Short mmCIF file of C-alpha atoms in Angstrom, two decimals:
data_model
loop_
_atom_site.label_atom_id
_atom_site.label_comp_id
_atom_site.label_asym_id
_atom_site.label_seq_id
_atom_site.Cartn_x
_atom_site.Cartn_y
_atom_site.Cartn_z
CA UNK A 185 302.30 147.86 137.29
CA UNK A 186 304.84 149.92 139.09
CA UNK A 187 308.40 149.99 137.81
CA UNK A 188 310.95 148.25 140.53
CA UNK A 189 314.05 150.61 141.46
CA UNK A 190 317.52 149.99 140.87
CA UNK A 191 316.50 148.01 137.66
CA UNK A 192 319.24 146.29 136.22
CA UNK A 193 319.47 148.18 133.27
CA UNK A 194 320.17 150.82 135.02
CA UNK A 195 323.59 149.52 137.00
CA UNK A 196 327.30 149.32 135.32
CA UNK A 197 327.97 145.62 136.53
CA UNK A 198 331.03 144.26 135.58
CA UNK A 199 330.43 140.47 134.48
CA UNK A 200 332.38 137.46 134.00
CA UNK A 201 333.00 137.05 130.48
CA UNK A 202 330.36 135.03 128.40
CA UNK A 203 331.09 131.09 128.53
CA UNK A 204 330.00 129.85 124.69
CA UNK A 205 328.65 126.33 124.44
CA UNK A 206 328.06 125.69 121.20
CA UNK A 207 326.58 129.00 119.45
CA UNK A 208 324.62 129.73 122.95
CA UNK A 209 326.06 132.38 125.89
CA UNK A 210 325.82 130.45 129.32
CA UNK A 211 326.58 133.60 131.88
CA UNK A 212 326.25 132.64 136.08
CA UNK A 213 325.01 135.83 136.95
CA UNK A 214 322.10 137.05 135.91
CA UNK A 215 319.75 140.31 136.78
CA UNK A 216 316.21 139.76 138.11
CA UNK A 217 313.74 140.72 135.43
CA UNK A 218 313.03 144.47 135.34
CA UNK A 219 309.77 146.51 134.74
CA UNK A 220 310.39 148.57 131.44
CA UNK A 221 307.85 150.28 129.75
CA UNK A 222 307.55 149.38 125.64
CA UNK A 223 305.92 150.71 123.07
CA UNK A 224 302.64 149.45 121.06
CA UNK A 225 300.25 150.81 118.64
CA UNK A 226 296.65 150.99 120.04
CA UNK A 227 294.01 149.29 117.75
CA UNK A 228 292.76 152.24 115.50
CA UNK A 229 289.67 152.90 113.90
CA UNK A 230 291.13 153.67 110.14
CA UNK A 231 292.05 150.62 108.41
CA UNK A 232 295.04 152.17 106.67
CA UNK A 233 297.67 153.19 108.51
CA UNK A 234 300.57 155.51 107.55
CA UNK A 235 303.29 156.76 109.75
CA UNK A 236 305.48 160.04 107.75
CA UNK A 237 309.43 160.03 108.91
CA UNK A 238 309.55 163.03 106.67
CA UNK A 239 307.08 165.87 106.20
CA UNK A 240 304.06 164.82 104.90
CA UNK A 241 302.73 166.24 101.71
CA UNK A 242 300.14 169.24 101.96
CA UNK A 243 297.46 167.22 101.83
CA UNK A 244 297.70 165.26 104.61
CA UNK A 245 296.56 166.72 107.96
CA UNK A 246 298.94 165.61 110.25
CA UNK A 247 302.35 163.05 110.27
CA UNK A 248 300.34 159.72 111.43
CA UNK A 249 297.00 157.70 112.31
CA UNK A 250 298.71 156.07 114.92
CA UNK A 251 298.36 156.51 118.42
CA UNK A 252 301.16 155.19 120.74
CA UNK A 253 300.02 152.61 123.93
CA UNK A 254 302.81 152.51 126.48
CA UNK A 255 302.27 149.67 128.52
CA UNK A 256 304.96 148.93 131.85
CA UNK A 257 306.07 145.31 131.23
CA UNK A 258 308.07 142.61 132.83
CA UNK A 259 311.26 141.21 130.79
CA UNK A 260 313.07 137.80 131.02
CA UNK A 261 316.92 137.79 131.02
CA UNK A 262 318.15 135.74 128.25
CA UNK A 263 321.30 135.32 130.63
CA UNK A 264 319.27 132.51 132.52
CA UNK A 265 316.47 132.04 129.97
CA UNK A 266 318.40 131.41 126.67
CA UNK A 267 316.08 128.60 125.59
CA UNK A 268 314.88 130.05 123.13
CA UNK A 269 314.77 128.72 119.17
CA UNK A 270 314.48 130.48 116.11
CA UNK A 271 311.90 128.06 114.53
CA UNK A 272 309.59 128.07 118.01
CA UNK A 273 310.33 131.75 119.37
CA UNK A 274 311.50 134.02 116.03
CA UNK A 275 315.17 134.92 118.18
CA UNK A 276 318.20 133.79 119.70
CA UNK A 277 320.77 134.97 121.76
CA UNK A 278 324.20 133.77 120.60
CA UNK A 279 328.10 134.49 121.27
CA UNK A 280 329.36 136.43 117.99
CA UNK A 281 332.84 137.80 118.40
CA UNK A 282 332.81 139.69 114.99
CA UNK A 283 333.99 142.88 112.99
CA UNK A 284 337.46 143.31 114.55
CA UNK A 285 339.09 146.46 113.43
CA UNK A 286 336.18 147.22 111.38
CA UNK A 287 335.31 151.04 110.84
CA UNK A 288 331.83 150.56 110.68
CA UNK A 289 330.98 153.80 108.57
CA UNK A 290 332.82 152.60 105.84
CA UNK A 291 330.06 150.49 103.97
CA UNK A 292 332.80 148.65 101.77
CA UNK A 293 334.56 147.50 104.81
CA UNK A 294 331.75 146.22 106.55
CA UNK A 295 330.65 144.26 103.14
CA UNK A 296 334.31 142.68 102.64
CA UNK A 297 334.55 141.92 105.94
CA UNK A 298 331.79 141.79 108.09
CA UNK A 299 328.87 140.40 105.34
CA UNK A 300 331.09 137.36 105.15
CA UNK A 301 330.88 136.81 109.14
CA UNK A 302 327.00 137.17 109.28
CA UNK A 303 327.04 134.83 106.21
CA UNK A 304 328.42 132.20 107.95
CA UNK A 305 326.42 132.38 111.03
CA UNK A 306 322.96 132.51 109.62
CA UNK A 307 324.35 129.38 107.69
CA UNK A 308 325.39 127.62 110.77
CA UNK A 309 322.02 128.33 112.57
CA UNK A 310 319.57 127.43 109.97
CA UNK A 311 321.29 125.08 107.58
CA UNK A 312 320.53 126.99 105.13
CA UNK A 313 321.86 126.24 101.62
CA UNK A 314 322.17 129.83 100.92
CA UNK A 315 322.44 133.22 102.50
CA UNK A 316 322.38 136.61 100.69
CA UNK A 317 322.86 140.02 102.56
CA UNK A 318 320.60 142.49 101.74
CA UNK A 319 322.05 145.52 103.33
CA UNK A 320 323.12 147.04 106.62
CA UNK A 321 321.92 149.85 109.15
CA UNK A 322 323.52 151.40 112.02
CA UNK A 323 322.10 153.01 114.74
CA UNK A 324 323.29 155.40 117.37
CA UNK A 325 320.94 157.39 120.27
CA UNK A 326 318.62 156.76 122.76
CA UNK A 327 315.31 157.00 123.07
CA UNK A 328 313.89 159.85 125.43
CA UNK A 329 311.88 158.60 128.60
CA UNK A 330 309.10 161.20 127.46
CA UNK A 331 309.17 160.35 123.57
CA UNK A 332 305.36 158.90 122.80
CA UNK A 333 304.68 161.59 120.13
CA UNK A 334 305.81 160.45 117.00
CA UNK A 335 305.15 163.51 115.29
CA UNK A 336 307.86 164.58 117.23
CA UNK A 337 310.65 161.76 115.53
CA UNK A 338 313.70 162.77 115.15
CA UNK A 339 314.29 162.94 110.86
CA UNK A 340 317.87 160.93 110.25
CA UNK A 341 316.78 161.26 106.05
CA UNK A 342 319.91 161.14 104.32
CA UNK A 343 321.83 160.22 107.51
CA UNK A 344 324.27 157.34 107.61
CA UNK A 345 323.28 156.09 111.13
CA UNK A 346 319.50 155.69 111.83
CA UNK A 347 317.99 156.87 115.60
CA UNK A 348 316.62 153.21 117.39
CA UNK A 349 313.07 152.50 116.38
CA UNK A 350 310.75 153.84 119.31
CA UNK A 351 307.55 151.24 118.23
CA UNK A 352 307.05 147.68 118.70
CA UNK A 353 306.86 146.26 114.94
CA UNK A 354 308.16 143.57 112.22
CA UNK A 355 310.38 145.04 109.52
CA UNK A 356 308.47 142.81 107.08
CA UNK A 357 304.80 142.23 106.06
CA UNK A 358 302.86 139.34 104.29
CA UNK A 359 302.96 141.39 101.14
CA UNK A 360 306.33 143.75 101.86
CA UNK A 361 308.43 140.25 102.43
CA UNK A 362 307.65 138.95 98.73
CA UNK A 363 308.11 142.59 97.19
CA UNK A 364 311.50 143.21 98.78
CA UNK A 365 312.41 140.07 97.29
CA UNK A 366 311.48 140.91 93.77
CA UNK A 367 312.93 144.08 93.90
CA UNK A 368 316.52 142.29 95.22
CA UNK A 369 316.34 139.55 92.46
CA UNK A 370 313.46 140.56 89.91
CA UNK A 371 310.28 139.27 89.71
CA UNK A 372 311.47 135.92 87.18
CA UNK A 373 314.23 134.73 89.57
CA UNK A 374 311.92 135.76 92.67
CA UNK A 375 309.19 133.57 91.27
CA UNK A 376 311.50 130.31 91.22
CA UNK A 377 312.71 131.28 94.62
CA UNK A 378 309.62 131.78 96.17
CA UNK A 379 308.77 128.08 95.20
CA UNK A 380 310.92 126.73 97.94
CA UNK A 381 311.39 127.94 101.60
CA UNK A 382 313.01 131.12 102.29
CA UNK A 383 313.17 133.95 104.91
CA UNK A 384 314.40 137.33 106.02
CA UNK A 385 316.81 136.87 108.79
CA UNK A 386 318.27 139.99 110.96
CA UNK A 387 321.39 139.95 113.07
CA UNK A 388 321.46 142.63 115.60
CA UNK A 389 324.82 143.60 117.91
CA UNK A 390 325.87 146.09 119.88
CA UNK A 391 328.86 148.54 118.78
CA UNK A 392 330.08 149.14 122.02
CA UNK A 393 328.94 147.12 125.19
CA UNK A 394 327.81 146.67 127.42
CA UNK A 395 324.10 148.17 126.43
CA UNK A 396 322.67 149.73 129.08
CA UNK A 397 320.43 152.49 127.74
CA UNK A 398 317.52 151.69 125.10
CA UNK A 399 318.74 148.02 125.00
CA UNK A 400 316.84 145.73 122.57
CA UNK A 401 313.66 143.50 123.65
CA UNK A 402 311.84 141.04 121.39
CA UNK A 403 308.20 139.32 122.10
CA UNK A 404 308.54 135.49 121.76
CA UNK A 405 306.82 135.22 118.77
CA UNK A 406 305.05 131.65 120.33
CA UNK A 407 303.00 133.99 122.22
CA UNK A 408 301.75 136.35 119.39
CA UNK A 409 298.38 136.34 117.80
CA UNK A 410 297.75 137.34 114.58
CA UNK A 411 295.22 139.40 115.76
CA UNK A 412 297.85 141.53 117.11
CA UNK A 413 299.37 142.48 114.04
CA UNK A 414 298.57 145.78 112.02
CA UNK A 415 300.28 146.81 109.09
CA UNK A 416 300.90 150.25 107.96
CA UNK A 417 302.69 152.12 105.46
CA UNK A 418 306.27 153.63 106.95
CA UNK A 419 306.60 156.69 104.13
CA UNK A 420 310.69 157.31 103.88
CA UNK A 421 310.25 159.84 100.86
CA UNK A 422 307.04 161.72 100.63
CA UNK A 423 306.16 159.20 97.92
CA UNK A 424 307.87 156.11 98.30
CA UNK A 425 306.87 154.09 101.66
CA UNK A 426 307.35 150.62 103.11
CA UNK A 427 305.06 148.09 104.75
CA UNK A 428 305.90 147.40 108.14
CA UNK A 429 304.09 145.51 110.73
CA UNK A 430 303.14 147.14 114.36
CA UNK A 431 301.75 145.48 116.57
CA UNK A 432 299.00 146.00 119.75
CA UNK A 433 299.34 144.67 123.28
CA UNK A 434 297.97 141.63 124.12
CA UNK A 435 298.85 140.18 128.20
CA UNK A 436 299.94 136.91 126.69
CA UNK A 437 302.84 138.31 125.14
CA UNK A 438 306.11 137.35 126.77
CA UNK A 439 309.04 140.09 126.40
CA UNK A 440 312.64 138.89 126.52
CA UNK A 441 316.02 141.18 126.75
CA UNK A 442 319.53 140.78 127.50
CA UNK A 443 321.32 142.56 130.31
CA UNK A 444 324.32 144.29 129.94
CA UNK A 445 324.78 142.92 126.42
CA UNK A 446 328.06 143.19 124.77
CA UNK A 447 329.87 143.96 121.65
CA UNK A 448 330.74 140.09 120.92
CA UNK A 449 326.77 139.35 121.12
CA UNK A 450 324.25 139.06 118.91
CA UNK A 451 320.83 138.80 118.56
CA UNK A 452 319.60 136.49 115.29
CA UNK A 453 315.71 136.64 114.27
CA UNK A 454 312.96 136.18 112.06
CA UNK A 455 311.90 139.16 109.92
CA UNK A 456 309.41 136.96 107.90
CA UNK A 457 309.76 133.15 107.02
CA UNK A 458 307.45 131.63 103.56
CA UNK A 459 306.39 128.65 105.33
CA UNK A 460 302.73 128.23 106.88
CA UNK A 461 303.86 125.19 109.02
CA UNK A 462 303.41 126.57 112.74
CA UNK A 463 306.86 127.84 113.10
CA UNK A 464 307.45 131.60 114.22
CA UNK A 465 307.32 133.78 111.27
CA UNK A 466 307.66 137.20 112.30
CA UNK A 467 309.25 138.49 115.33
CA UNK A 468 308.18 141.79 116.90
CA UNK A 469 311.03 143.34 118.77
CA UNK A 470 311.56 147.28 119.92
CA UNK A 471 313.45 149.33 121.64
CA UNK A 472 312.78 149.63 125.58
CA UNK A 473 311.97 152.36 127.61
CA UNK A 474 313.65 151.93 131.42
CA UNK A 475 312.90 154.68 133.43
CA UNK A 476 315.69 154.12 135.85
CA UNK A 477 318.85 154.25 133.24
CA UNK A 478 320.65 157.04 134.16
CA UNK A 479 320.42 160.38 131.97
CA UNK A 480 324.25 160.47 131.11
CA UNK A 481 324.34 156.56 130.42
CA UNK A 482 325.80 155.56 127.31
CA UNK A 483 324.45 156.33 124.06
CA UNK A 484 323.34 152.76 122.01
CA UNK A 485 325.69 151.97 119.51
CA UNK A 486 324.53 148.98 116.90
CA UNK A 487 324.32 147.18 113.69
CA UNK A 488 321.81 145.23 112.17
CA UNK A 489 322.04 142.95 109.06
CA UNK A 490 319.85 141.68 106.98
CA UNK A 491 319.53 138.84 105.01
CA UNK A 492 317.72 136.20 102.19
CA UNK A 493 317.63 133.02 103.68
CA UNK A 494 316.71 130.06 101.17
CA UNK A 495 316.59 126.30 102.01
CA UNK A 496 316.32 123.77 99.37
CA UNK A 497 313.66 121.19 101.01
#
């Protein structure tokens, strides 16, 4: 699949300001869907997978087992195609006009202020009957055009703002969910929590907008197989790693983005949900790779949130 020039990603357009109906952005314009190129795992032949953001430890050969599939792809505005649901399709799209005056490197501002905002948004979306913040991350760069080698990541340990994740992939796990829990609340209070419904929920928005280099996609999780999932082991310390999920192409997948998104936008979605009932439980989502965004576009600048999520019924 050849990549169409003059993508929209790659053009400064200056847009009408979002229209919000409700918690939804409603936008007249839209950009024709571009070809981008994103960034699976190809199905390996080792069962356990390990990827090392830090050197690995003498006796391991090399930094991963995992080989990267780049695959061109076509991606659906959300500006015209923002039906989408967290319980059907893992994400939304929603106006967020958040964090004024906020310095975002200091961590007790963003708690005091910001935690409370995300709070009451999750809550709004999922009537949920409560909401509990895990923690924060920001990210700053881009991801290079050329950058398949992940023995070639660029190391942010010890660095207040994380690089944007170059693979396709699910913070959370089947097992990793539960654990993160436990370790949050300890394994008694887990235990009664875990008897009712309850999720990991991520809000993602931009820093500075509008996003035109390595803007955010996510794969409507209605269209994901489990088959397509592959967990591995994402080592942070030379000894302490989490599970993440990756996951491998399939052509049903459906990829979504937003053009131009801006700094009073946000993305909600599903990092992992408890309940077996049909609804979307993890939502891959990555980083995309658009060959015609200028070199000396803007750098990404984001924030992502995390959160417990726990319903009562």
């Amino acid at each position: 699949m050849q990549a169409l020039r003059g993508s929209p990603l790659s053009l400064t357009i200056r847009l009408p300001r979002p229209v919000c109906r409700g918690r939804y952005i409603v936008r007249g314009i839209a950009a024709p869907a571009p070809t981008t190129r994103v960034r699976y795992i190809k199905r390996p032949d080792e069962k356990e997978l390990f990827i090392y953001t830090v050197p690995p430890p003498q006796e391991k050969d090399r930094v991963t087992n995992v080989d990267v599939d780049e695959v061109p792809m076509r991606l659906s505005d959300l500006r015209t195609a923002n039906h989408m649901t967290l319980q059907q399709n893992g994400f939304e799209l929603v106006s967020f006009p958040s964090g004024q005056g906020i310095t975002w490197e200091d961590k007790e501002q963003v708690k005091n202020v910001y935690y409370p905002e995300v709070k009451s948004l999750i809550q709004r979306m999922t009537s949920a009957s409560r909401v509990e913040i895990i923690q924060h991350n920001l990210r700053k760069g881009k991801i290079e055009k050329g950058q398949a080698d992940l023995s070639k990541l660029p190391d942010t340990t010890g660095h207040p703002i994380s690089h944007p994740s170059v693979l396709t992939h699910v913070d959370f796990t089947e097992s990793s969910g539960p654990k993160v829990l436990e370790r949050y609340f300890g394994a008694e209070a887990a235990a009664q929590l875990k008897q009712k419904p309850w999720a990991i929920i991520q809000v993602w928005r931009p820093l500075v907008g509008p996003v035109q280099d390595s803007a955010l996609g996510f794969v409507d999780a209605a269209t994901l197989s489990q088959h397509d999932i592959l967990p591995a082991n994402l080592f942070l310390t030379e000894e302490f790693a989490i599970e993440v999920n990756y996951i491998v192409h399939n052509s049903d997948h459906r990829w979504f983005w937003t053009s131009q998104m801006r700094e009073d936008e946000a993305y909600v979605f599903v990092n992992y949900d408890s309940r077996h009932d049909g609804r979307a439980r993890f939502t891959p989502h990555s980083t995309i790779v658009d060959p015609n965004v200028p070199e000396d576009a803007p750098i990404r600048q984001s924030i992502e949130t995390r959160a417990f999520v726990f319903w009562d019924e």
